[in-house]
Amino acid sequence: MTDRTTFVTLTGLRERGWTDPMVRDLLGQPDIQGRDPRRWSLTPVRLYRLARVEAVERTPEFARCAAAPGSRSAAAVAGAERRRRAVLAAIRAQPIEVPRLPAAELERRAVRHRQLLGARGPGGSGGPSGSGRPGASGRSGAVPSGALVRWQVTYLRHALSRYETLLDGLFGSAGRAEAERLLRARLYEAIGAAYPHLARECRRRGEAES
């Protein structure tokens, strides 16, 4: 069964500010077309892959079309603004629950996560060259302390990736960028509060990514 969370219907596109001519000119044919199994209808459902939609929404062509007179109704603009405010309010109100782990366990998981990231990169190495590559056992004995701090923040940031669902409903625009900055700030603040020895690195990343 099709995962509807990875696709957008024509109605969903209109709610995001697309007009029918924009869909025709910028997206073309739908990625999937068929019947909606949830209700009987003579009209076929047109589904557009969300990743493709978001990629187009980041292009200059989409920005020009969206800015053209009459391209977006006042209702669509107002709806987008309501979604933006609702998402920002949800991000501010959402409690961020950081996994609380003993120091040794956090280090072990951080090293293992680094190994997995390295294995996916060029060459498939388990760790960075020249930095005391961790052994297969996951122990961090030869890893410089600065690198270990960075790896712990990276692991915890990954562990909190579920909170990115709070961004649902916003697309490639200034509103989404604002929400992403707020969410990153809250996540790094929560990590630093849970693990004070990581607070400095969290502040550094927050400033670098803002």
PDB file of N, CA and C in Angstrom, residues 48-126:
ATOM      1  N   TYR A  48       1.939  13.120  -6.066  1.00  0.00           N
ATOM      2  CA  TYR A  48       3.239  13.653  -6.445  1.00  0.00           C
ATOM      3  C   TYR A  48       4.229  13.364  -5.315  1.00  0.00           C
ATOM      4  N   ARG A  49       5.383  12.838  -5.665  1.00  0.00           N
ATOM      5  CA  ARG A  49       6.369  12.477  -4.650  1.00  0.00           C
ATOM      6  C   ARG A  49       6.804  13.729  -3.886  1.00  0.00           C
ATOM      7  N   LEU A  50       6.731  13.642  -2.550  1.00  0.00           N
ATOM      8  CA  LEU A  50       7.012  14.802  -1.708  1.00  0.00           C
ATOM      9  C   LEU A  50       8.428  15.324  -1.919  1.00  0.00           C
ATOM     10  N   ALA A  51       9.406  14.428  -2.049  1.00  0.00           N
ATOM     11  CA  ALA A  51      10.794  14.869  -2.233  1.00  0.00           C
ATOM     12  C   ALA A  51      10.931  15.687  -3.520  1.00  0.00           C
ATOM     13  N   ARG A  52      10.228  15.276  -4.575  1.00  0.00           N
ATOM     14  CA  ARG A  52      10.294  16.024  -5.835  1.00  0.00           C
ATOM     15  C   ARG A  52       9.601  17.366  -5.697  1.00  0.00           C
ATOM     16  N   VAL A  53       8.460  17.380  -5.013  1.00  0.00           N
ATOM     17  CA  VAL A  53       7.742  18.635  -4.795  1.00  0.00           C
ATOM     18  C   VAL A  53       8.617  19.626  -4.027  1.00  0.00           C
ATOM     19  N   GLU A  54       9.235  19.164  -2.947  1.00  0.00           N
ATOM     20  CA  GLU A  54      10.053  20.061  -2.129  1.00  0.00           C
ATOM     21  C   GLU A  54      11.266  20.555  -2.900  1.00  0.00           C
ATOM     22  N   ALA A  55      11.842  19.691  -3.763  1.00  0.00           N
ATOM     23  CA  ALA A  55      12.985  20.117  -4.571  1.00  0.00           C
ATOM     24  C   ALA A  55      12.582  21.237  -5.525  1.00  0.00           C
ATOM     25  N   VAL A  56      11.415  21.115  -6.142  1.00  0.00           N
ATOM     26  CA  VAL A  56      10.941  22.159  -7.058  1.00  0.00           C
ATOM     27  C   VAL A  56      10.639  23.440  -6.292  1.00  0.00           C
ATOM     28  N   GLU A  57      10.104  23.311  -5.079  1.00  0.00           N
ATOM     29  CA  GLU A  57       9.764  24.490  -4.288  1.00  0.00           C
ATOM     30  C   GLU A  57      10.987  25.305  -3.890  1.00  0.00           C
ATOM     31  N   ARG A  58      12.163  24.704  -3.978  1.00  0.00           N
ATOM     32  CA  ARG A  58      13.396  25.438  -3.649  1.00  0.00           C
ATOM     33  C   ARG A  58      14.016  26.110  -4.868  1.00  0.00           C
ATOM     34  N   THR A  59      13.440  25.961  -6.043  1.00  0.00           N
ATOM     35  CA  THR A  59      14.026  26.499  -7.263  1.00  0.00           C
ATOM     36  C   THR A  59      13.587  27.939  -7.499  1.00  0.00           C
ATOM     37  N   PRO A  60      14.405  28.711  -8.238  1.00  0.00           N
ATOM     38  CA  PRO A  60      14.001  30.078  -8.597  1.00  0.00           C
ATOM     39  C   PRO A  60      12.728  30.107  -9.440  1.00  0.00           C
ATOM     40  N   GLU A  61      12.528  29.080 -10.264  1.00  0.00           N
ATOM     41  CA  GLU A  61      11.335  29.050 -11.105  1.00  0.00           C
ATOM     42  C   GLU A  61      10.068  29.021 -10.252  1.00  0.00           C
ATOM     43  N   PHE A  62      10.092  28.213  -9.186  1.00  0.00           N
ATOM     44  CA  PHE A  62       8.923  28.153  -8.310  1.00  0.00           C
ATOM     45  C   PHE A  62       8.712  29.493  -7.620  1.00  0.00           C
ATOM     46  N   ALA A  63       9.795  30.120  -7.155  1.00  0.00           N
ATOM     47  CA  ALA A  63       9.676  31.411  -6.477  1.00  0.00           C
ATOM     48  C   ALA A  63       9.069  32.457  -7.403  1.00  0.00           C
ATOM     49  N   ARG A  64       9.482  32.445  -8.676  1.00  0.00           N
ATOM     50  CA  ARG A  64       8.939  33.423  -9.621  1.00  0.00           C
ATOM     51  C   ARG A  64       7.446  33.181  -9.863  1.00  0.00           C
ATOM     52  N   CYS A  65       7.091  31.912 -10.040  1.00  0.00           N
ATOM     53  CA  CYS A  65       5.681  31.595 -10.279  1.00  0.00           C
ATOM     54  C   CYS A  65       4.825  31.941  -9.059  1.00  0.00           C
ATOM     55  N   ALA A  66       5.348  31.640  -7.859  1.00  0.00           N
ATOM     56  CA  ALA A  66       4.585  31.912  -6.646  1.00  0.00           C
ATOM     57  C   ALA A  66       4.411  33.401  -6.407  1.00  0.00           C
ATOM     58  N   ALA A  67       5.382  34.201  -6.894  1.00  0.00           N
ATOM     59  CA  ALA A  67       5.314  35.649  -6.690  1.00  0.00           C
ATOM     60  C   ALA A  67       4.504  36.351  -7.766  1.00  0.00           C
ATOM     61  N   ALA A  68       4.140  35.648  -8.833  1.00  0.00           N
ATOM     62  CA  ALA A  68       3.400  36.273  -9.927  1.00  0.00           C
ATOM     63  C   ALA A  68       2.015  36.700  -9.449  1.00  0.00           C
ATOM     64  N   PRO A  69       1.497  37.833  -9.956  1.00  0.00           N
ATOM     65  CA  PRO A  69       0.164  38.297  -9.551  1.00  0.00           C
ATOM     66  C   PRO A  69      -0.891  37.228  -9.810  1.00  0.00           C
ATOM     67  N   GLY A  70      -1.704  36.986  -8.794  1.00  0.00           N
ATOM     68  CA  GLY A  70      -2.787  36.030  -8.943  1.00  0.00           C
ATOM     69  C   GLY A  70      -2.379  34.583  -8.809  1.00  0.00           C
ATOM     70  N   SER A  71      -1.107  34.313  -8.565  1.00  0.00           N
ATOM     71  CA  SER A  71      -0.670  32.917  -8.498  1.00  0.00           C
ATOM     72  C   SER A  71      -1.135  32.248  -7.209  1.00  0.00           C
ATOM     73  N   ARG A  72      -1.260  33.011  -6.145  1.00  0.00           N
ATOM     74  CA  ARG A  72      -1.717  32.451  -4.878  1.00  0.00           C
ATOM     75  C   ARG A  72      -2.848  33.305  -4.335  1.00  0.00           C
ATOM     76  N   SER A  73      -3.887  32.686  -3.951  1.00  0.00           N
ATOM     77  CA  SER A  73      -5.020  33.417  -3.420  1.00  0.00           C
ATOM     78  C   SER A  73      -4.713  33.911  -2.016  1.00  0.00           C
ATOM     79  N   ALA A  74      -5.491  34.887  -1.582  1.00  0.00           N
ATOM     80  CA  ALA A  74      -5.323  35.401  -0.226  1.00  0.00           C
ATOM     81  C   ALA A  74      -5.547  34.299   0.805  1.00  0.00           C
ATOM     82  N   ALA A  75      -6.470  33.389   0.498  1.00  0.00           N
ATOM     83  CA  ALA A  75      -6.743  32.292   1.428  1.00  0.00           C
ATOM     84  C   ALA A  75      -5.539  31.374   1.552  1.00  0.00           C
ATOM     85  N   ALA A  76      -4.855  31.110   0.424  1.00  0.00           N
ATOM     86  CA  ALA A  76      -3.682  30.238   0.468  1.00  0.00           C
ATOM     87  C   ALA A  76      -2.559  30.882   1.270  1.00  0.00           C
ATOM     88  N   VAL A  77      -2.363  32.179   1.071  1.00  0.00           N
ATOM     89  CA  VAL A  77      -1.326  32.893   1.822  1.00  0.00           C
ATOM     90  C   VAL A  77      -1.645  32.871   3.313  1.00  0.00           C
ATOM     91  N   ALA A  78      -2.902  33.135   3.638  1.00  0.00           N
ATOM     92  CA  ALA A  78      -3.305  33.130   5.048  1.00  0.00           C
ATOM     93  C   ALA A  78      -3.151  31.740   5.648  1.00  0.00           C
ATOM     94  N   GLY A  79      -3.487  30.715   4.869  1.00  0.00           N
ATOM     95  CA  GLY A  79      -3.337  29.345   5.362  1.00  0.00           C
ATOM     96  C   GLY A  79      -1.891  28.995   5.636  1.00  0.00           C
ATOM     97  N   ALA A  80      -0.991  29.411   4.731  1.00  0.00           N
ATOM     98  CA  ALA A  80       0.434  29.149   4.936  1.00  0.00           C
ATOM     99  C   ALA A  80       0.948  29.847   6.191  1.00  0.00           C
ATOM    100  N   GLU A  81       0.472  31.063   6.427  1.00  0.00           N
ATOM    101  CA  GLU A  81       0.895  31.801   7.614  1.00  0.00           C
ATOM    102  C   GLU A  81       0.372  31.138   8.884  1.00  0.00           C
ATOM    103  N   ARG A  82      -0.858  30.630   8.835  1.00  0.00           N
ATOM    104  CA  ARG A  82      -1.399  29.922  10.004  1.00  0.00           C
ATOM    105  C   ARG A  82      -0.585  28.669  10.300  1.00  0.00           C
ATOM    106  N   ARG A  83      -0.223  27.934   9.258  1.00  0.00           N
ATOM    107  CA  ARG A  83       0.592  26.725   9.468  1.00  0.00           C
ATOM    108  C   ARG A  83       1.947  27.081  10.054  1.00  0.00           C
ATOM    109  N   ARG A  84       2.543  28.177   9.539  1.00  0.00           N
ATOM    110  CA  ARG A  84       3.850  28.593  10.051  1.00  0.00           C
ATOM    111  C   ARG A  84       3.763  28.907  11.544  1.00  0.00           C
ATOM    112  N   ARG A  85       2.760  29.675  11.932  1.00  0.00           N
ATOM    113  CA  ARG A  85       2.616  30.035  13.345  1.00  0.00           C
ATOM    114  C   ARG A  85       2.338  28.808  14.203  1.00  0.00           C
ATOM    115  N   ALA A  86       1.522  27.898  13.689  1.00  0.00           N
ATOM    116  CA  ALA A  86       1.194  26.696  14.449  1.00  0.00           C
ATOM    117  C   ALA A  86       2.417  25.823  14.656  1.00  0.00           C
ATOM    118  N   VAL A  87       3.246  25.690  13.615  1.00  0.00           N
ATOM    119  CA  VAL A  87       4.450  24.864  13.733  1.00  0.00           C
ATOM    120  C   VAL A  87       5.429  25.494  14.714  1.00  0.00           C
ATOM    121  N   LEU A  88       5.629  26.800  14.629  1.00  0.00           N
ATOM    122  CA  LEU A  88       6.543  27.473  15.555  1.00  0.00           C
ATOM    123  C   LEU A  88       6.049  27.331  16.995  1.00  0.00           C
ATOM    124  N   ALA A  89       4.745  27.457  17.195  1.00  0.00           N
ATOM    125  CA  ALA A  89       4.192  27.305  18.544  1.00  0.00           C
ATOM    126  C   ALA A  89       4.390  25.880  19.052  1.00  0.00           C
ATOM    127  N   ALA A  90       4.208  24.898  18.165  1.00  0.00           N
ATOM    128  CA  ALA A  90       4.393  23.502  18.568  1.00  0.00           C
ATOM    129  C   ALA A  90       5.842  23.216  18.933  1.00  0.00           C
ATOM    130  N   ILE A  91       6.774  23.788  18.181  1.00  0.00           N
ATOM    131  CA  ILE A  91       8.194  23.576  18.473  1.00  0.00           C
ATOM    132  C   ILE A  91       8.553  24.191  19.825  1.00  0.00           C
ATOM    133  N   ARG A  92       8.030  25.384  20.101  1.00  0.00           N
ATOM    134  CA  ARG A  92       8.332  26.041  21.381  1.00  0.00           C
ATOM    135  C   ARG A  92       7.745  25.275  22.565  1.00  0.00           C
ATOM    136  N   ALA A  93       6.579  24.658  22.355  1.00  0.00           N
ATOM    137  CA  ALA A  93       5.888  23.996  23.463  1.00  0.00           C
ATOM    138  C   ALA A  93       6.302  22.545  23.657  1.00  0.00           C
ATOM    139  N   GLN A  94       6.885  21.927  22.639  1.00  0.00           N
ATOM    140  CA  GLN A  94       7.186  20.499  22.698  1.00  0.00           C
ATOM    141  C   GLN A  94       8.301  20.196  23.711  1.00  0.00           C
ATOM    142  N   PRO A  95       8.057  19.359  24.706  1.00  0.00           N
ATOM    143  CA  PRO A  95       9.147  18.932  25.596  1.00  0.00           C
ATOM    144  C   PRO A  95      10.144  18.079  24.815  1.00  0.00           C
ATOM    145  N   ILE A  96      11.416  18.356  24.991  1.00  0.00           N
ATOM    146  CA  ILE A  96      12.473  17.594  24.314  1.00  0.00           C
ATOM    147  C   ILE A  96      13.062  16.609  25.320  1.00  0.00           C
ATOM    148  N   GLU A  97      12.874  15.336  25.073  1.00  0.00           N
ATOM    149  CA  GLU A  97      13.343  14.290  25.977  1.00  0.00           C
ATOM    150  C   GLU A  97      14.644  13.690  25.432  1.00  0.00           C
ATOM    151  N   VAL A  98      15.741  14.046  26.060  1.00  0.00           N
ATOM    152  CA  VAL A  98      17.060  13.560  25.643  1.00  0.00           C
ATOM    153  C   VAL A  98      17.354  12.245  26.358  1.00  0.00           C
ATOM    154  N   PRO A  99      17.810  11.218  25.646  1.00  0.00           N
ATOM    155  CA  PRO A  99      18.162   9.960  26.318  1.00  0.00           C
ATOM    156  C   PRO A  99      19.224  10.198  27.394  1.00  0.00           C
ATOM    157  N   ARG A 100      18.974   9.699  28.599  1.00  0.00           N
ATOM    158  CA  ARG A 100      19.939   9.849  29.698  1.00  0.00           C
ATOM    159  C   ARG A 100      20.727   8.549  29.812  1.00  0.00           C
ATOM    160  N   LEU A 101      22.008   8.632  29.514  1.00  0.00           N
ATOM    161  CA  LEU A 101      22.861   7.445  29.479  1.00  0.00           C
ATOM    162  C   LEU A 101      24.076   7.641  30.376  1.00  0.00           C
ATOM    163  N   PRO A 102      24.565   6.558  30.994  1.00  0.00           N
ATOM    164  CA  PRO A 102      25.843   6.653  31.708  1.00  0.00           C
ATOM    165  C   PRO A 102      26.939   7.099  30.751  1.00  0.00           C
ATOM    166  N   ALA A 103      27.944   7.762  31.283  1.00  0.00           N
ATOM    167  CA  ALA A 103      29.001   8.332  30.440  1.00  0.00           C
ATOM    168  C   ALA A 103      29.637   7.291  29.526  1.00  0.00           C
ATOM    169  N   ALA A 104      29.947   6.121  30.084  1.00  0.00           N
ATOM    170  CA  ALA A 104      30.611   5.091  29.283  1.00  0.00           C
ATOM    171  C   ALA A 104      29.703   4.600  28.157  1.00  0.00           C
ATOM    172  N   GLU A 105      28.417   4.455  28.446  1.00  0.00           N
ATOM    173  CA  GLU A 105      27.482   3.982  27.425  1.00  0.00           C
ATOM    174  C   GLU A 105      27.292   5.029  26.327  1.00  0.00           C
ATOM    175  N   LEU A 106      27.222   6.303  26.699  1.00  0.00           N
ATOM    176  CA  LEU A 106      27.106   7.354  25.709  1.00  0.00           C
ATOM    177  C   LEU A 106      28.332   7.379  24.803  1.00  0.00           C
ATOM    178  N   GLU A 107      29.502   7.228  25.393  1.00  0.00           N
ATOM    179  CA  GLU A 107      30.717   7.198  24.587  1.00  0.00           C
ATOM    180  C   GLU A 107      30.709   6.005  23.632  1.00  0.00           C
ATOM    181  N   ARG A 108      30.296   4.849  24.134  1.00  0.00           N
ATOM    182  CA  ARG A 108      30.276   3.655  23.292  1.00  0.00           C
ATOM    183  C   ARG A 108      29.332   3.841  22.114  1.00  0.00           C
ATOM    184  N   ARG A 109      28.145   4.371  22.388  1.00  0.00           N
ATOM    185  CA  ARG A 109      27.180   4.564  21.309  1.00  0.00           C
ATOM    186  C   ARG A 109      27.655   5.624  20.319  1.00  0.00           C
ATOM    187  N   ALA A 110      28.289   6.666  20.836  1.00  0.00           N
ATOM    188  CA  ALA A 110      28.783   7.719  19.954  1.00  0.00           C
ATOM    189  C   ALA A 110      29.863   7.185  19.018  1.00  0.00           C
ATOM    190  N   VAL A 111      30.754   6.379  19.552  1.00  0.00           N
ATOM    191  CA  VAL A 111      31.811   5.792  18.730  1.00  0.00           C
ATOM    192  C   VAL A 111      31.212   4.853  17.696  1.00  0.00           C
ATOM    193  N   ARG A 112      30.264   4.033  18.120  1.00  0.00           N
ATOM    194  CA  ARG A 112      29.628   3.102  17.188  1.00  0.00           C
ATOM    195  C   ARG A 112      28.890   3.858  16.086  1.00  0.00           C
ATOM    196  N   HIS A 113      28.206   4.928  16.445  1.00  0.00           N
ATOM    197  CA  HIS A 113      27.508   5.736  15.447  1.00  0.00           C
ATOM    198  C   HIS A 113      28.499   6.346  14.469  1.00  0.00           C
ATOM    199  N   ARG A 114      29.647   6.787  14.980  1.00  0.00           N
ATOM    200  CA  ARG A 114      30.688   7.334  14.103  1.00  0.00           C
ATOM    201  C   ARG A 114      31.204   6.259  13.151  1.00  0.00           C
ATOM    202  N   GLN A 115      31.380   5.066  13.651  1.00  0.00           N
ATOM    203  CA  GLN A 115      31.832   3.969  12.799  1.00  0.00           C
ATOM    204  C   GLN A 115      30.838   3.702  11.683  1.00  0.00           C
ATOM    205  N   LEU A 116      29.554   3.707  12.019  1.00  0.00           N
ATOM    206  CA  LEU A 116      28.532   3.451  11.009  1.00  0.00           C
ATOM    207  C   LEU A 116      28.510   4.561   9.965  1.00  0.00           C
ATOM    208  N   LEU A 117      28.679   5.801  10.391  1.00  0.00           N
ATOM    209  CA  LEU A 117      28.730   6.903   9.443  1.00  0.00           C
ATOM    210  C   LEU A 117      29.939   6.771   8.529  1.00  0.00           C
ATOM    211  N   GLY A 118      31.082   6.386   9.108  1.00  0.00           N
ATOM    212  CA  GLY A 118      32.290   6.205   8.313  1.00  0.00           C
ATOM    213  C   GLY A 118      32.154   5.086   7.313  1.00  0.00           C
ATOM    214  N   ALA A 119      31.455   4.011   7.721  1.00  0.00           N
ATOM    215  CA  ALA A 119      31.292   2.867   6.825  1.00  0.00           C
ATOM    216  C   ALA A 119      30.468   3.225   5.603  1.00  0.00           C
ATOM    217  N   ARG A 120      29.591   4.241   5.738  1.00  0.00           N
ATOM    218  CA  ARG A 120      28.764   4.642   4.603  1.00  0.00           C
ATOM    219  C   ARG A 120      29.486   5.627   3.699  1.00  0.00           C
ATOM    220  N   GLY A 121      30.585   6.200   4.187  1.00  0.00           N
ATOM    221  CA  GLY A 121      31.288   7.210   3.414  1.00  0.00           C
ATOM    222  C   GLY A 121      32.246   6.598   2.419  1.00  0.00           C
ATOM    223  N   PRO A 122      33.010   7.441   1.688  1.00  0.00           N
ATOM    224  CA  PRO A 122      33.979   6.956   0.707  1.00  0.00           C
ATOM    225  C   PRO A 122      35.000   6.038   1.344  1.00  0.00           C
ATOM    226  N   GLY A 123      35.201   4.893   0.748  1.00  0.00           N
ATOM    227  CA  GLY A 123      36.203   3.952   1.245  1.00  0.00           C
ATOM    228  C   GLY A 123      35.698   3.031   2.311  1.00  0.00           C
ATOM    229  N   GLY A 124      34.577   3.370   2.965  1.00  0.00           N
ATOM    230  CA  GLY A 124      34.001   2.484   3.966  1.00  0.00           C
ATOM    231  C   GLY A 124      34.831   2.308   5.206  1.00  0.00           C
ATOM    232  N   SER A 125      35.690   3.293   5.578  1.00  0.00           N
ATOM    233  CA  SER A 125      36.518   3.164   6.767  1.00  0.00           C
ATOM    234  C   SER A 125      35.673   3.336   8.009  1.00  0.00           C
ATOM    235  N   GLY A 126      36.058   2.707   9.089  1.00  0.00           N
ATOM    236  CA  GLY A 126      35.292   2.776  10.321  1.00  0.00           C
ATOM    237  C   GLY A 126      35.552   4.005  11.128  1.00  0.00           C
TER     238      GLY A 126
END
